[in-house]
Coordinates of C-alpha atoms in Angstrom, one line a residue:
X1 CA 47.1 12.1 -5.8
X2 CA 47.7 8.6 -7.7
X3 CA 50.8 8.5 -9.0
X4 CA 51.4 7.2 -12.3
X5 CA 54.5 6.4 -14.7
X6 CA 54.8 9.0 -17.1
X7 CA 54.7 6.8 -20.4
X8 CA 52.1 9.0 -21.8
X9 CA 53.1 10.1 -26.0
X10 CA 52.4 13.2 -26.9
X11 CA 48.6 13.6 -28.2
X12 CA 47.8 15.3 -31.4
X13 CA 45.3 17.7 -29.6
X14 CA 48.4 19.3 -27.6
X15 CA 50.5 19.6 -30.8
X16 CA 47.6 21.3 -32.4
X17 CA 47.1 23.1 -29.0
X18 CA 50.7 24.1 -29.2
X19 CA 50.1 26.1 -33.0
X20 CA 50.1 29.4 -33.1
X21 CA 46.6 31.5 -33.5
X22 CA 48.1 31.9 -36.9
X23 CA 48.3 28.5 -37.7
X24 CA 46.8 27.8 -41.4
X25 CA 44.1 25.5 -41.8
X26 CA 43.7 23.0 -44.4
X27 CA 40.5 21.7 -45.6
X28 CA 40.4 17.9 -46.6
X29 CA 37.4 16.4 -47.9
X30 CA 35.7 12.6 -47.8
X31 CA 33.2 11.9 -50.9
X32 CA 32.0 8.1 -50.5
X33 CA 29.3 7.2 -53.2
X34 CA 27.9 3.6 -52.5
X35 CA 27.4 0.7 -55.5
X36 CA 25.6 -1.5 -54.4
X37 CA 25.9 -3.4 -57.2
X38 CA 29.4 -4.1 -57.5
X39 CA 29.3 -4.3 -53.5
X40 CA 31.7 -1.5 -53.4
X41 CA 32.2 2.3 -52.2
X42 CA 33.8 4.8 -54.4
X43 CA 36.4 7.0 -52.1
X44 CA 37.5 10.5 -52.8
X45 CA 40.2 12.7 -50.6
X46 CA 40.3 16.0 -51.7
X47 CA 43.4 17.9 -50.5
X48 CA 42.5 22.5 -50.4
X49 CA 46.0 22.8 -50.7
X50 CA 48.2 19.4 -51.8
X51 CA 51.4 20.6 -50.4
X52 CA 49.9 20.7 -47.2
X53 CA 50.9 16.8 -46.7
X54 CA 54.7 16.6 -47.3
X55 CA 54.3 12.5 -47.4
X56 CA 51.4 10.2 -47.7
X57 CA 52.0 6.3 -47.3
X58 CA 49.2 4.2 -46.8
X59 CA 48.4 1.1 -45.3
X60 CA 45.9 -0.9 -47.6
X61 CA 45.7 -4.1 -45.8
X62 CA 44.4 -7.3 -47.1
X63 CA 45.1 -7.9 -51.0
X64 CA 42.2 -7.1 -53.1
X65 CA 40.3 -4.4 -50.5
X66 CA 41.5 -1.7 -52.5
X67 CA 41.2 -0.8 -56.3
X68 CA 41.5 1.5 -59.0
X69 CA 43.6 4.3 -57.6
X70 CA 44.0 7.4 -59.3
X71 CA 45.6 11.1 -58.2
X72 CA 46.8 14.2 -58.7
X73 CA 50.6 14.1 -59.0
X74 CA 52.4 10.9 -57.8
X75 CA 50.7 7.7 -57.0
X76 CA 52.8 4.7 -56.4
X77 CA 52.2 0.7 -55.1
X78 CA 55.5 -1.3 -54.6
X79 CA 53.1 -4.1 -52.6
X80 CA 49.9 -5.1 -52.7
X81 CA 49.3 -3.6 -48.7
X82 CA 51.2 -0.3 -49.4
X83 CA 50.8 2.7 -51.3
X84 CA 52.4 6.4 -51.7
X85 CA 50.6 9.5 -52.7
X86 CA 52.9 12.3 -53.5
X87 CA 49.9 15.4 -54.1
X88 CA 50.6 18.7 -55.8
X89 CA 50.6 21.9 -54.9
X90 CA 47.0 23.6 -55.2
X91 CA 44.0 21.5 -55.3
X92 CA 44.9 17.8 -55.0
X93 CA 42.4 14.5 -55.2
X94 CA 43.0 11.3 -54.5
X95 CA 40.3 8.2 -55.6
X96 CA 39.9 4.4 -55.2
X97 CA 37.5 2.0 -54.7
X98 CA 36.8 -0.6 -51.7
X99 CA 35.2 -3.6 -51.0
X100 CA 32.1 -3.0 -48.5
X101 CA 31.2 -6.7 -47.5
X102 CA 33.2 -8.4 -45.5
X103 CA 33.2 -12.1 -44.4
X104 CA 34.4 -13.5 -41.3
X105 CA 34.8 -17.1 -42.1
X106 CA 32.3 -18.7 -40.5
X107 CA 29.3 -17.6 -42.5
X108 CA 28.5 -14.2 -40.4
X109 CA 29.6 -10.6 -41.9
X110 CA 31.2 -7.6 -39.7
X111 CA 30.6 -5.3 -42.6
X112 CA 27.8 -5.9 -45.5
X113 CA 26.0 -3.9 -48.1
X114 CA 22.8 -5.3 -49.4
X115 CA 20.7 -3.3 -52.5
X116 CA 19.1 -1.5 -49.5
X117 CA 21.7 -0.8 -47.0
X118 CA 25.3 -0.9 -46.6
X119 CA 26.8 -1.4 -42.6
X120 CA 30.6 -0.8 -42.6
X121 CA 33.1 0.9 -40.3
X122 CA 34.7 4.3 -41.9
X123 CA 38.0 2.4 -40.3
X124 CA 37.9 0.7 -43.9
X125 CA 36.7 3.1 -46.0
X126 CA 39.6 5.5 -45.4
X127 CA 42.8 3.0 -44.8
X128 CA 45.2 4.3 -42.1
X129 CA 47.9 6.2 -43.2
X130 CA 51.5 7.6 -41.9
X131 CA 51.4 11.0 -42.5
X132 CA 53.9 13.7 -42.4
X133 CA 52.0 17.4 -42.4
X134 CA 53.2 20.9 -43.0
X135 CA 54.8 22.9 -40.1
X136 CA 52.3 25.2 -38.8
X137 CA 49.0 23.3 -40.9
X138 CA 45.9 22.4 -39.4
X139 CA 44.0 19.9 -41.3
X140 CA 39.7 20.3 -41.2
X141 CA 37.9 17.5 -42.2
X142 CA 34.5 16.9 -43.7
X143 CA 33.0 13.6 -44.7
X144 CA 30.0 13.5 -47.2
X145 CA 27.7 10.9 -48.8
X146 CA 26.3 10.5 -52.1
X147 CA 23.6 7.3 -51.6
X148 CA 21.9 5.4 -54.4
X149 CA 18.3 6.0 -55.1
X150 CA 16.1 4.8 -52.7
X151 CA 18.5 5.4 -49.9
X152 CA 17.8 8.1 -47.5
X153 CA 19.4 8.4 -44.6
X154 CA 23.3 8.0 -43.6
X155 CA 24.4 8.0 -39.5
X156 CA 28.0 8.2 -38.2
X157 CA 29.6 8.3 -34.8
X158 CA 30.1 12.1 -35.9
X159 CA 28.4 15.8 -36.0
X160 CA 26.1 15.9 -38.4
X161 CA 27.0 19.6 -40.3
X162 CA 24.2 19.0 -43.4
X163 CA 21.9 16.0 -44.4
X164 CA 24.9 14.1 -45.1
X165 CA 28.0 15.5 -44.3
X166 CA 29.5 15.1 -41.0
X167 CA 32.9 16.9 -39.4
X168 CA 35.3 14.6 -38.3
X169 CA 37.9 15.8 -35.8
X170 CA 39.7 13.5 -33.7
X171 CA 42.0 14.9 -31.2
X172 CA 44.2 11.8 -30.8
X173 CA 44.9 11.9 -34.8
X174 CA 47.3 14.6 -37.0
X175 CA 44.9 13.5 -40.2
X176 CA 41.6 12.9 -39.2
X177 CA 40.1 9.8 -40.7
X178 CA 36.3 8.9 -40.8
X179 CA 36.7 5.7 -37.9
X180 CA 33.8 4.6 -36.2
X181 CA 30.5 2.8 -37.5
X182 CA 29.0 4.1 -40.2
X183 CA 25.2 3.3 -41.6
X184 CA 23.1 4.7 -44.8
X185 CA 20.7 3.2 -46.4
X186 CA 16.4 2.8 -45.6
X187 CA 16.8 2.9 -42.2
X188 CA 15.3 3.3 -38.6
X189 CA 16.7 5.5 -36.1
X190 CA 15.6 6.3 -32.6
X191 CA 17.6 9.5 -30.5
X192 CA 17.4 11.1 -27.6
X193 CA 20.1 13.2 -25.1
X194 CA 22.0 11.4 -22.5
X195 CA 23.6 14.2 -20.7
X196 CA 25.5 16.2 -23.2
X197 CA 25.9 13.4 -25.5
X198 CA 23.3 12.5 -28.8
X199 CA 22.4 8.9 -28.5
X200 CA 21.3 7.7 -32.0
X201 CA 20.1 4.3 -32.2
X202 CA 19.8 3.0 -36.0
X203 CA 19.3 0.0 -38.0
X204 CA 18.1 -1.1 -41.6
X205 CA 14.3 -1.3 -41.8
X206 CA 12.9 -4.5 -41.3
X207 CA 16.2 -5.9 -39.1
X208 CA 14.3 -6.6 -36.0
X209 CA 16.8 -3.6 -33.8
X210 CA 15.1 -3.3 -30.4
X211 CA 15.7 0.7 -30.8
X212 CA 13.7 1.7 -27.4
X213 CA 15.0 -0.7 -25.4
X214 CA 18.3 0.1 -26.1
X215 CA 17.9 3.4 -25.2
X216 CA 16.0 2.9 -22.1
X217 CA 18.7 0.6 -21.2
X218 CA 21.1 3.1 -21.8
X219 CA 19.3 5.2 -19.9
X220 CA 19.5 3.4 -16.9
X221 CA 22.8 2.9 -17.2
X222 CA 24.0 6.3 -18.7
X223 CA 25.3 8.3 -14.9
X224 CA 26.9 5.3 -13.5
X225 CA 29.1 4.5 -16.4
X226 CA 29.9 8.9 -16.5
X227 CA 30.6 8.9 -12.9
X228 CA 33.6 6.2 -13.6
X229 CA 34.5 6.9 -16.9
X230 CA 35.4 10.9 -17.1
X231 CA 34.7 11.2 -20.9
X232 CA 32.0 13.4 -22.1
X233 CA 31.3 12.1 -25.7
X234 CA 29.6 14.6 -28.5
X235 CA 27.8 11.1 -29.6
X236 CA 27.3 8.0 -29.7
X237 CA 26.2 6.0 -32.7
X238 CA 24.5 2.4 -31.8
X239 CA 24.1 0.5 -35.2
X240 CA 22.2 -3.0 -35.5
X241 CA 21.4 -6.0 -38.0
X242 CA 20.0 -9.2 -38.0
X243 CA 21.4 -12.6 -39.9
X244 CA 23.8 -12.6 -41.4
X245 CA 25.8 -9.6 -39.2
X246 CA 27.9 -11.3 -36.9
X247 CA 26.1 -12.7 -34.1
X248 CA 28.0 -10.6 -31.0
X249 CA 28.9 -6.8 -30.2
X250 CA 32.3 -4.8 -31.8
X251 CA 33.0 -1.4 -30.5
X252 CA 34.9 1.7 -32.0
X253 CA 35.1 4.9 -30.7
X254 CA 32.2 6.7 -31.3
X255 CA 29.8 4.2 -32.0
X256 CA 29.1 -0.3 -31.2
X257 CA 27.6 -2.3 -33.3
X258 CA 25.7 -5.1 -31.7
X259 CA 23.3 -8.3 -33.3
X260 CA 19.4 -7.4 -33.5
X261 CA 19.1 -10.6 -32.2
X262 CA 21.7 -10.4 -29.2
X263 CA 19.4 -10.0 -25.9
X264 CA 20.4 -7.0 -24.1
X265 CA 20.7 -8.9 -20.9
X266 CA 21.7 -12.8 -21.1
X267 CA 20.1 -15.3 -18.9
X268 CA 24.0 -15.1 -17.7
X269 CA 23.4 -11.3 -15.9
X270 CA 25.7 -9.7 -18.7
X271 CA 25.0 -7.4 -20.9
X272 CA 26.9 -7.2 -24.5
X273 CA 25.8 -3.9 -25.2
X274 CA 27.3 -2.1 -21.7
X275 CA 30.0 -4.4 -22.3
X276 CA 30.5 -2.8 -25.7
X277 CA 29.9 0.7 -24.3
X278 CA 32.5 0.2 -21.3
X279 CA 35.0 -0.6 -24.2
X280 CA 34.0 3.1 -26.2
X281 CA 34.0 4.9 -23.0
X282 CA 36.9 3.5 -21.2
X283 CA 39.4 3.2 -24.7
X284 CA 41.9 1.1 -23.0
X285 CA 44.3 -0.7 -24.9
X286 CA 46.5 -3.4 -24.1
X287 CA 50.1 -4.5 -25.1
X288 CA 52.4 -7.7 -23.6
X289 CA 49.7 -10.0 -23.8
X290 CA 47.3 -8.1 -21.7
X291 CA 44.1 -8.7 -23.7
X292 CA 42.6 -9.7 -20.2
X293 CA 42.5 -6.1 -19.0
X294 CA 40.5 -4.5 -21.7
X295 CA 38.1 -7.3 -22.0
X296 CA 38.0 -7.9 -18.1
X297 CA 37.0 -4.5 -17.7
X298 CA 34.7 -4.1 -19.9
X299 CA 32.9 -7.4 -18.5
X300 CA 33.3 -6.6 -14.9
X301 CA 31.5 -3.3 -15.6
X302 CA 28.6 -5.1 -18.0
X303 CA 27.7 -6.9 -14.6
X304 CA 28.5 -3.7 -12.2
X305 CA 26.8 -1.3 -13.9
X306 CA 23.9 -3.1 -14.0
X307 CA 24.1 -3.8 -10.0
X308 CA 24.8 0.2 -9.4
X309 CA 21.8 1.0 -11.6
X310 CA 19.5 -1.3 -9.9
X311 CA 19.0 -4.0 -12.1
X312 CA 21.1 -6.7 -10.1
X313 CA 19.7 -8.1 -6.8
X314 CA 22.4 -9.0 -4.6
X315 CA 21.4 -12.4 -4.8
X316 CA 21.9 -12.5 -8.4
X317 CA 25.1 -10.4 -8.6
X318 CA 26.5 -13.5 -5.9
X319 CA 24.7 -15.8 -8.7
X320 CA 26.6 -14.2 -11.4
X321 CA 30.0 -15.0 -9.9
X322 CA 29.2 -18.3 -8.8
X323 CA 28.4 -19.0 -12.9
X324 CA 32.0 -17.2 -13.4
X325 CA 33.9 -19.8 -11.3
X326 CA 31.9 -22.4 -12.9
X327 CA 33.1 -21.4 -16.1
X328 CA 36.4 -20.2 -15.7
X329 CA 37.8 -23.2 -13.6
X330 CA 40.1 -24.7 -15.9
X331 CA 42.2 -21.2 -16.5
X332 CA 45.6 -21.5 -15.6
X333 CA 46.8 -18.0 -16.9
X334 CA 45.5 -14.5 -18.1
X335 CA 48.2 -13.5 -20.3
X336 CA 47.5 -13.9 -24.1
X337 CA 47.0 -12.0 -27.4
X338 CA 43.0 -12.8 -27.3
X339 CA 41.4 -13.5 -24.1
X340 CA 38.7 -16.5 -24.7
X341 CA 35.5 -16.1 -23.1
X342 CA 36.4 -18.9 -20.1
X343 CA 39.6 -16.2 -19.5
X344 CA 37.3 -12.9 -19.7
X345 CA 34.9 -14.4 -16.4
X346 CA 38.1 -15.6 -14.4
X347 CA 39.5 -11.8 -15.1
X348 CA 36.1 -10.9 -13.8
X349 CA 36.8 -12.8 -10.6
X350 CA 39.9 -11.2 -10.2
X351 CA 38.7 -7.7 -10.6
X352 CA 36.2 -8.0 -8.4
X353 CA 38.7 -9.5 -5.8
X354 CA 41.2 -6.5 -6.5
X355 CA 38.1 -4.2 -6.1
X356 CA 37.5 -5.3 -2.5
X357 CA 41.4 -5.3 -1.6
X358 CA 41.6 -1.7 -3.1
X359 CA 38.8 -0.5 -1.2
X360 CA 40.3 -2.1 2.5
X361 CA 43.9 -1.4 2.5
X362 CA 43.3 2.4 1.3
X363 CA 40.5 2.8 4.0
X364 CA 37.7 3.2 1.3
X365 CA 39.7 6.3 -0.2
X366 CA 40.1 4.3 -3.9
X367 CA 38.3 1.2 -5.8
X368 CA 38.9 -0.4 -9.2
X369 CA 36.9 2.7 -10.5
X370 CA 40.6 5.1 -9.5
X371 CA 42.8 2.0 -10.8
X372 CA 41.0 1.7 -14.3
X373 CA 40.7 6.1 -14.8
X374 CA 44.5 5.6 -14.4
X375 CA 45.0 2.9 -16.8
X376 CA 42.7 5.3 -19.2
X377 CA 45.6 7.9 -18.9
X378 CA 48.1 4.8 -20.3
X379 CA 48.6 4.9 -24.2
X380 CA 48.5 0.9 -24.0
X381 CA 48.5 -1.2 -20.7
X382 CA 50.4 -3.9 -19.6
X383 CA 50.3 -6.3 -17.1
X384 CA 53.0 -4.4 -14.9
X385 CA 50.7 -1.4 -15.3
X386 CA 48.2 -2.5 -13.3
X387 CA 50.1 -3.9 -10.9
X388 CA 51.5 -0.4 -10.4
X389 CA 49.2 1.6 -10.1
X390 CA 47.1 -0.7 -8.0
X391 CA 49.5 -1.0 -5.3
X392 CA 50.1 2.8 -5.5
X393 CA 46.5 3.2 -4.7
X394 CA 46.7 0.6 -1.5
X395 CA 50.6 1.7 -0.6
X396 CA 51.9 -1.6 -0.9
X397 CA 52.2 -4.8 -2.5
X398 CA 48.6 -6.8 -3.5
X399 CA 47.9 -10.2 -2.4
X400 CA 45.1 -10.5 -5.0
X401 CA 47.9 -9.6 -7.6
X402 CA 50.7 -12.2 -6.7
X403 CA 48.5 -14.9 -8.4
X404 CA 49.9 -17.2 -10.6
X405 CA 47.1 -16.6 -12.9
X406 CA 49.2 -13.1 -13.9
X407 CA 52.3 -14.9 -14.9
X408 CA 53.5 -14.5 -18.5
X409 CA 53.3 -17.9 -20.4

């Protein structure tokens, strides 16, 4: 058995696991109407029973997101990125408005809403929020769409309970927000059943999406990324969009985005979208500048994945890493808040060096496959992390890890 620090915090599914049969459960409803024409979504929380929530404080990021709040009982803003809702007893509602579109700086959009269509994550439509619940309460959320005319069709990361309403229960949450991708509009969508998860790919009519080809490539790919990744997801949202969307992949938790015009394979052997599905599968989080491990990961698998499911020749997977040294040979260190792309291929290199030492000095017992399900179990990683549990898996110190390239700037 690997052994592992315990620094695990306490999930929200064992506290709920821990109520009583007894428990009461609380109903809180989402109602998000789109305007198109103010480029803005309407957002209503209904609370079944307000007393339910002892304390409410929200997070409301940049200035200007969020507008025109209004609630039952007490609703207070001492800062432009901060509010407190104080709800009554009985039924309580809280509304606002937020801005859909949003620029990036350079010209490209990670969320936009045309007269047509509006592409968003539910991340931003329902801010995060500290909040304190009622001893024994169980909150049960729903999230429902009213769409403009002309729209007619809605896709989240989540079940689907009518045409458009959706449950949203997230284990790893007290209050359960709508994260995760979210799509309406005239769309195209494409599904199928990969293992026990629905695989819904959707994009806006006329965005150019390759639908089927992301789902055959997922296909491919789909028991080789479940037979290192022990997650079983309900479903999995892909979402797409030509000019101006931003011209790369984002992930969330349920559900990727990734450019209609991305190719699915690069003339580099990666792939952007398994890269983007090792990062929804695999969760990992990083702390102490350890950007490199989430984004190494998720790279080293876009190009393994592909080898295990037959679409790499060796000669092209020994091509690949040739193209890796090439590009990475200036990188003096890993450590960092955001790992550049240059970084990302030399923490490619590394894995793939860690993988081979793994696999020797415990006799072909372990691989990276054991090291990375035991960073999965880690509420963040670090640095140290890895180092741990890798040499717990090989019994001894790594020669692969002493590298400079590991040394905090």
């Amino acid at each position: 058995m690997i052994s592992i620090r315990p620094r695990l915090l306490l999930s929200a599914t064992a506290l709920l696991l821990s109520l009583p049969a007894w428990a009461k459960r609380i109903d809180v409803d989402y109602h998000v109407r789109f305007l198109p024409q103010s480029d803005q979504a309407e957002v209503s929380v209904t609370l079944e029973e307000g007393k339910a929530i002892e304390d409410f404080q929200l997070d409301l990021g940049e200035e200007g997101a969020y507008s025109d709040f209004k609630g039952d009982g007490t609703w207070t803003q001492d800062a432009p990125a901060h509010g407190s809702w104080r709800p009554p007893a009985g039924k309580a509602r809280l509304s606002y408005r937020v801005k859909v579109s949003h620029p990036r700086g350079d010209g490209r959009f990670d969320a936009r809403m045309t007269p047509d269509w509006a592409l968003l994550r539910g991340d931003d439509l329902v801010p995060s929020a500290r909040v304190q619940v009622g001893e024994r309460v169980e909150l049960v959320s729903r999230l429902e769409f009213e769409l403009p005319d002309g729209w007619k069709a809605v896709e989240t990361g989540w079940p689907r309970i009518g045409k458009h309403r959706f449950r949203i229960d997230n284990p790893e949450r007290v209050f359960d927000r709508p994260t995760g991708w979210i799509l309406a509009g005239k769309l195209g969508s494409r599904r199928t059943q990969l293992g026990n998860t629905e695989v819904t790919v959707s994009a806006p009519v006329g965005e150019g999406l390759r639908r089927m080809d992301i789902l055959t490539l997922l296909t491919f790919v789909w028991p080789h990324i479940q037979a290192v990744f022990p997650r079983d997801p309900a479903k999995l949202l892909v979402v797409g969009a030509g000019d101006p969307m931003w011209r790369g992949g984002l992930s969330a938790p349920n559900s990727l985005f990734i450019h209609a015009e991305r190719p699915l394979v690069s003339e580099n052997g990666t792939s952007s979208l398994v890269h983007e599905l090792v990062h929804v599968f695999s969760r990992i989080r990083d702390t102490d500048g350890s950007d490199w491990i989430s984004e190494g990961v998720a790279e080293y698998y876009a190009i393994e994945l592909m080898r295990r499911a037959g679409g790499l020749s060796e000669d092209r997977y020994h091509k690949i890493r040739s193209d890796l040294k090439r590009w990475s040979k200036d990188v003096k260190s890993l450590r960092g808040e955001r790992s550049s792309g240059p970084t990302t291929a030399r923490a490619v290199l590394l894995l793939q060096d860690l993988d081979k030492e793994i696999r020797k000095r415990s006799n072909k017992r372990y691989s990276l496959d054991d090291l990375v399900r035991g960073l999965m179990r880690l509420d963040k990683v670090s640095t140290q992390d890895l180092v741990q549990i890798s040499e717990d898996l090989m019994g001894g110190t790594s020669d692969v890890l002493a590298s400079s390239l590991l040394k905090a700037g």
